[in-house]
Coordinates of C-alpha atoms and ligand atoms in Angstrom, one line a residue:
X1 CA 260.9 178.0 136.2
X2 CA 257.6 178.7 137.9
X3 CA 256.6 180.9 140.8
X4 CA 255.3 178.8 143.7
X5 CA 253.2 181.7 144.9
X6 CA 251.2 181.8 141.7
X7 CA 250.3 178.1 141.8
X8 CA 247.1 176.9 143.4
X9 CA 247.2 173.7 145.4
X10 CA 245.9 171.8 142.4
X11 CA 248.6 173.3 140.2
X12 CA 251.2 172.2 142.8
X13 CA 249.8 168.7 142.9
X14 CA 250.1 168.7 139.1
X15 CA 253.8 169.6 139.4
X16 CA 254.6 166.7 141.8
X17 CA 252.1 163.9 140.8
X18 CA 253.5 160.9 138.9
X19 CA 251.9 159.7 135.7
X20 CA 251.0 156.3 136.9
X21 CA 250.5 155.7 140.6
X22 CA 250.6 152.0 140.2
X23 CA 254.3 152.0 139.1
X24 CA 256.6 151.8 142.2
X25 CA 258.4 155.1 142.7
X26 CA 260.8 156.2 145.5
X27 CA 260.8 159.9 146.0
X28 CA 263.1 161.5 148.5
X29 CA 262.3 165.0 149.9
X30 CA 264.9 167.1 151.8
X31 CA 265.6 170.7 152.7
X32 CA 269.2 172.0 152.7
X33 CA 270.9 175.3 153.4
X34 CA 272.8 177.0 150.6
X35 CA 276.0 175.7 152.1
X36 CA 274.7 172.1 152.3
X37 CA 273.5 171.8 155.9
X38 CA 270.8 169.2 156.6
X39 CA 270.1 170.4 160.1
X40 CA 270.6 173.3 162.5
X41 CA 270.8 172.4 166.2
X42 CA 269.9 168.8 165.4
X43 CA 266.7 169.5 163.5
X44 CA 265.5 170.6 160.1
X45 CA 262.9 173.0 161.4
X46 CA 265.2 176.1 161.2
X47 CA 265.8 175.3 157.6
X48 CA 262.1 175.4 156.7
X49 CA 259.7 178.2 155.9
X50 CA 256.1 178.7 155.0
X51 CA 256.8 177.9 151.3
X52 CA 258.8 174.8 152.3
X53 CA 255.9 173.6 154.6
X54 CA 253.5 174.1 151.7
X55 CA 255.5 172.0 149.3
X56 CA 256.3 169.4 152.0
X57 CA 252.6 168.9 152.7
X58 CA 251.6 168.7 149.0
X59 CA 254.3 166.1 148.5
X60 CA 253.1 164.1 151.5
X61 CA 249.5 164.3 150.1
X62 CA 250.7 162.2 147.2
X63 CA 252.4 159.4 149.1
X64 CA 251.1 156.0 149.9
X65 CA 253.8 155.5 152.6
X66 CA 256.3 157.8 154.3
X67 CA 259.6 156.0 154.8
X68 CA 262.0 157.3 157.5
X69 CA 265.0 156.2 159.4
X70 CA 264.7 155.7 163.1
X71 CA 267.2 158.6 163.6
X72 CA 264.8 161.0 162.0
X73 CA 261.9 159.7 164.2
X74 CA 264.1 160.3 167.3
X75 CA 265.6 163.7 166.3
X76 CA 262.7 165.3 164.6
X77 CA 260.1 164.1 167.2
X78 CA 257.8 162.5 164.6
X79 CA 254.1 162.1 165.5
X80 CA 251.5 159.9 163.8
X81 CA 250.9 161.2 160.3
X82 CA 247.8 163.2 160.1
X83 CA 247.4 165.4 157.1
X84 CA 245.4 168.6 156.9
X85 CA 241.6 168.4 156.3
X86 CA 242.1 169.6 152.7
X87 CA 244.7 166.9 152.1
X88 CA 242.5 164.2 153.7
X89 CA 239.5 165.1 151.6
X90 CA 241.6 165.3 148.5
X91 CA 243.0 161.8 149.2
X92 CA 239.6 160.4 149.9
X93 CA 238.3 161.7 146.6
X94 CA 241.2 159.9 144.9
X95 CA 240.3 156.6 146.6
X96 CA 243.3 156.8 148.9
X97 CA 243.4 156.3 152.7
X98 CA 243.1 159.6 154.5
X99 CA 246.7 159.5 155.6
X100 CA 249.8 157.8 154.3
X101 CA 251.2 154.9 156.3
X102 CA 254.4 155.6 158.2
X103 CA 257.3 153.1 157.8
X104 CA 260.4 153.3 160.0
X105 CA 263.7 151.6 159.1
X106 CA 265.8 150.5 162.1
X107 CA 268.7 148.2 162.8
X108 CA 269.1 148.6 166.6
X109 CA 265.4 149.2 167.2
X110 CA 266.2 151.9 169.6
X111 CA 262.6 153.0 169.6
X112 CA 260.4 153.1 172.7
X113 CA 256.9 151.5 172.3
X114 CA 255.6 154.6 174.1
X115 CA 257.1 157.0 171.5
X116 CA 254.3 159.3 170.4
X117 CA 254.7 158.0 166.9
X118 CA 253.1 154.7 168.0
X119 CA 250.1 156.4 169.7
X120 CA 247.7 156.1 166.8
X121 CA 245.0 153.7 165.6
X122 CA 247.0 153.6 162.3
X123 CA 249.9 151.4 163.2
X124 CA 253.2 152.3 161.7
X125 CA 255.4 149.7 160.0
X126 CA 258.8 149.0 161.6
X127 CA 261.2 147.5 159.2
X128 CA 264.3 145.7 160.5
X129 CA 266.6 142.7 159.8
X130 CA 267.0 139.2 161.4
X131 CA 270.0 140.3 163.6
X132 CA 268.1 143.0 165.4
X133 CA 267.5 142.5 169.1
X134 CA 264.6 140.0 169.5
X135 CA 263.3 141.5 172.8
X136 CA 263.0 145.0 171.1
X137 CA 261.3 143.4 168.2
X138 CA 258.8 141.7 170.5
X139 CA 258.1 145.0 172.4
X140 CA 257.6 147.0 169.2
X141 CA 255.3 144.3 167.6
X142 CA 252.8 145.3 170.3
X143 CA 252.5 148.8 168.7
X144 CA 253.6 148.4 165.1
X145 CA 253.6 146.0 162.2
X146 CA 257.1 144.4 162.4
X147 CA 258.6 143.5 159.0
X148 CA 261.9 141.6 158.9
X149 CA 263.8 141.9 155.7
X150 CA 267.5 140.9 155.4
X151 CA 269.9 138.8 157.4
X152 CA 272.4 141.3 159.0
X153 CA 271.2 144.5 157.4
X154 CA 267.9 145.7 156.1
X155 CA 267.4 144.7 152.4
X156 CA 266.1 148.0 151.0
X157 CA 265.3 146.5 147.6
X158 CA 263.0 144.0 149.4
X159 CA 261.6 146.9 151.5
X160 CA 260.3 148.6 148.3
X161 CA 258.9 145.4 147.0
X162 CA 257.2 144.7 150.3
X163 CA 255.6 148.1 150.4
X164 CA 254.5 147.9 146.8
X165 CA 253.1 144.4 147.5
X166 CA 251.1 145.9 150.4
X167 CA 249.5 148.3 147.9
X168 CA 251.8 151.2 148.6
X169 CA 253.9 151.8 145.5
X170 CA 254.3 155.5 146.0
X171 CA 257.0 155.8 148.6
X172 CA 258.2 159.1 150.0
X173 CA 261.5 159.0 151.9
X174 CA 261.6 162.0 154.3
X175 CA 265.1 161.1 155.5
X176 CA 267.3 161.1 157.1
X177 CA 270.8 161.2 155.6
X178 CA 271.8 157.7 156.6
X179 CA 268.7 156.2 155.0
X180 CA 269.1 158.3 151.9
X181 CA 272.8 157.2 151.7
X182 CA 271.8 153.6 151.9
X183 CA 269.1 154.0 149.3
X184 CA 271.6 155.8 147.0
X185 CA 274.1 153.0 147.4
X186 CA 271.4 150.5 146.5
X187 CA 270.5 152.8 143.5
X188 CA 266.9 152.9 144.5
X189 CA 266.2 156.6 144.4
X190 CA 263.8 157.5 141.5
X191 CA 263.4 161.2 142.4
X192 CA 264.9 163.8 144.7
X193 CA 262.8 166.8 145.7
X194 CA 265.2 169.3 147.2
X195 CA 264.3 172.6 148.9
X196 CA 267.1 175.1 149.0
X197 CA 266.9 177.4 152.0
X198 CA 268.3 180.9 151.5
X199 CA 270.7 180.8 154.4
X200 CA 274.3 179.9 155.3
X201 CA 274.3 177.5 158.2
X202 CA 278.1 177.5 158.6
X203 CA 280.2 174.5 159.5
X204 CA 279.0 171.7 161.7
X205 CA 276.1 170.0 160.0
X206 CA 276.3 167.0 157.7
X207 CA 274.8 166.8 154.2
X208 CA 271.5 165.3 153.1
X209 CA 273.4 162.0 152.6
X210 CA 275.6 160.0 155.1
X211 CA 277.2 156.7 155.4
X212 CA 280.2 154.9 154.1
X213 CA 281.9 156.5 151.1
X214 CA 281.0 155.2 147.7
X215 CA 282.2 155.6 144.1
X216 CA 278.7 155.1 142.8
X217 CA 277.0 158.2 141.2
X218 CA 273.5 158.5 139.8
X219 CA 272.7 161.1 137.2
X220 CA 269.3 162.8 137.6
X221 CA 267.5 165.1 135.3
X222 CA 265.8 168.4 136.4
X223 CA 262.1 168.0 136.0
X224 CA 260.9 171.3 137.6
X225 CA 262.2 174.3 139.5
X226 CA 259.9 176.5 141.6
X227 CA 260.9 179.8 143.1
X228 CA 259.2 181.3 146.1
X229 CA 258.8 184.8 147.3
X230 CA 260.7 183.9 150.5
X231 CA 263.7 183.1 148.2
X232 CA 263.5 179.3 148.6
X233 CA 264.1 177.2 145.5
X234 CA 262.3 173.8 145.0
X235 CA 264.1 171.4 142.7
X236 CA 262.5 168.2 141.4
X237 CA 265.0 165.8 139.9
X238 CA 264.1 162.5 138.3
X239 CA 266.1 159.4 137.4
X240 CA 266.4 159.2 133.6
X241 CA 264.5 156.2 132.3
Ligands
NAP1 N1 266.9 168.5 156.1 C1 266.1 167.5 156.0 O1 265.3 167.5 155.1 C2 266.2 166.4 157.0 C3 265.4 165.2 156.8 C4 265.5 164.2 157.8 C5 266.3 164.3 158.8 N2 267.1 165.4 158.9 C6 268.1 165.5 160.0 O2 269.0 164.4 159.9 C7 269.5 164.1 161.2 C8 269.3 162.6 161.5 O3 270.2 162.0 160.6 P1 270.3 160.4 160.5 O4 271.3 160.1 159.4 O5 270.6 159.8 161.9 O6 268.8 160.0 160.1 P2 268.2 158.6 159.7 O7 268.8 158.1 158.4 O8 266.8 158.8 159.7 O9 268.5 157.7 160.9 C9 269.6 156.8 161.0 C10 269.1 155.7 161.8 O10 268.0 155.1 161.1 C11 268.1 153.7 160.9 N3 268.5 153.5 159.6 C12 268.8 154.4 158.6 N4 269.1 153.7 157.4 C13 269.0 152.4 157.7 C14 269.3 151.2 157.0 N5 269.6 151.2 155.7 N6 269.2 150.0 157.6 C15 268.8 150.0 158.9 N7 268.6 151.1 159.7 C16 268.7 152.2 159.1 C17 269.1 153.4 161.9 O11 268.4 153.3 163.2 P3 268.9 152.5 164.5 O12 269.9 153.3 165.1 O13 267.6 152.4 165.3 O14 269.3 151.2 164.0 C18 270.1 154.5 161.9 O15 270.9 154.7 163.1 C19 268.7 164.9 162.2 O16 269.4 166.0 162.6 C20 267.5 165.4 161.4 O17 267.0 166.6 161.8 C21 267.1 166.4 158.0

């Protein structure tokens, strides 16, 4: 167990970096209350803290692409990804683009082309399937790179292959629960980074995963555990190879 507050940013990068960036890797990053809540009043903001923001931004620094469900874009009010100056210069020094690409998974395409997330020179990727509404696809193709994978539902295995094929093997899933549920059912999660917030949120919220029940389970192995002075815990669990 390590103390987050004693780690420099470089140390922290050392905790979260993968050995070989060229090997496709799906990392999910979530924050939860002690009693398992994924949101408070519809957002994760009240679950977060300074230490959580620090770890969150270091994890983002390492990503080629940030993969999110359309629900998270809508509920969390996502904006174009623009990392801190320190993160951008760190990435440039590593030969990476200044910011990771944003990739949004959606079935219904209930996303307005004027959503702030599309107001950037760096066009996000919108990933959908063949049965999604063609008129919405056409409208979103004006502001994003439209990728169609799967007949009646998004083929998530193909999504990871597509992103790796576009030179983005390091995939960070920032949610939400339905996307994590689908990735879990497809057994595609290589790593879960979980921040545990020291609070009881009470009944009402869902968990970090959602969707149809499954009997599938996936054993993960604890890689690191950080403690922070604000009583947050940061777990990093990896799929056993
Ligand atoms: N605590 C945390 O770390 C954290 C992280 C993220 C989100 N959240 C919270 O989670 C809540 C949102 O939950 P959510 O489950 O709605 O989030 P979500 O998984 O991001 O969004 C669900 C929507 O995303 C699209 N989607 C997800 N998986 C898909 C798949 N396999 N195929 C096709 N489309 C897919 C669909 O969009 P369409 O409806 O457009 O088809 C679906 O309705 C919010 O309250 C947010 O604050 C918490």
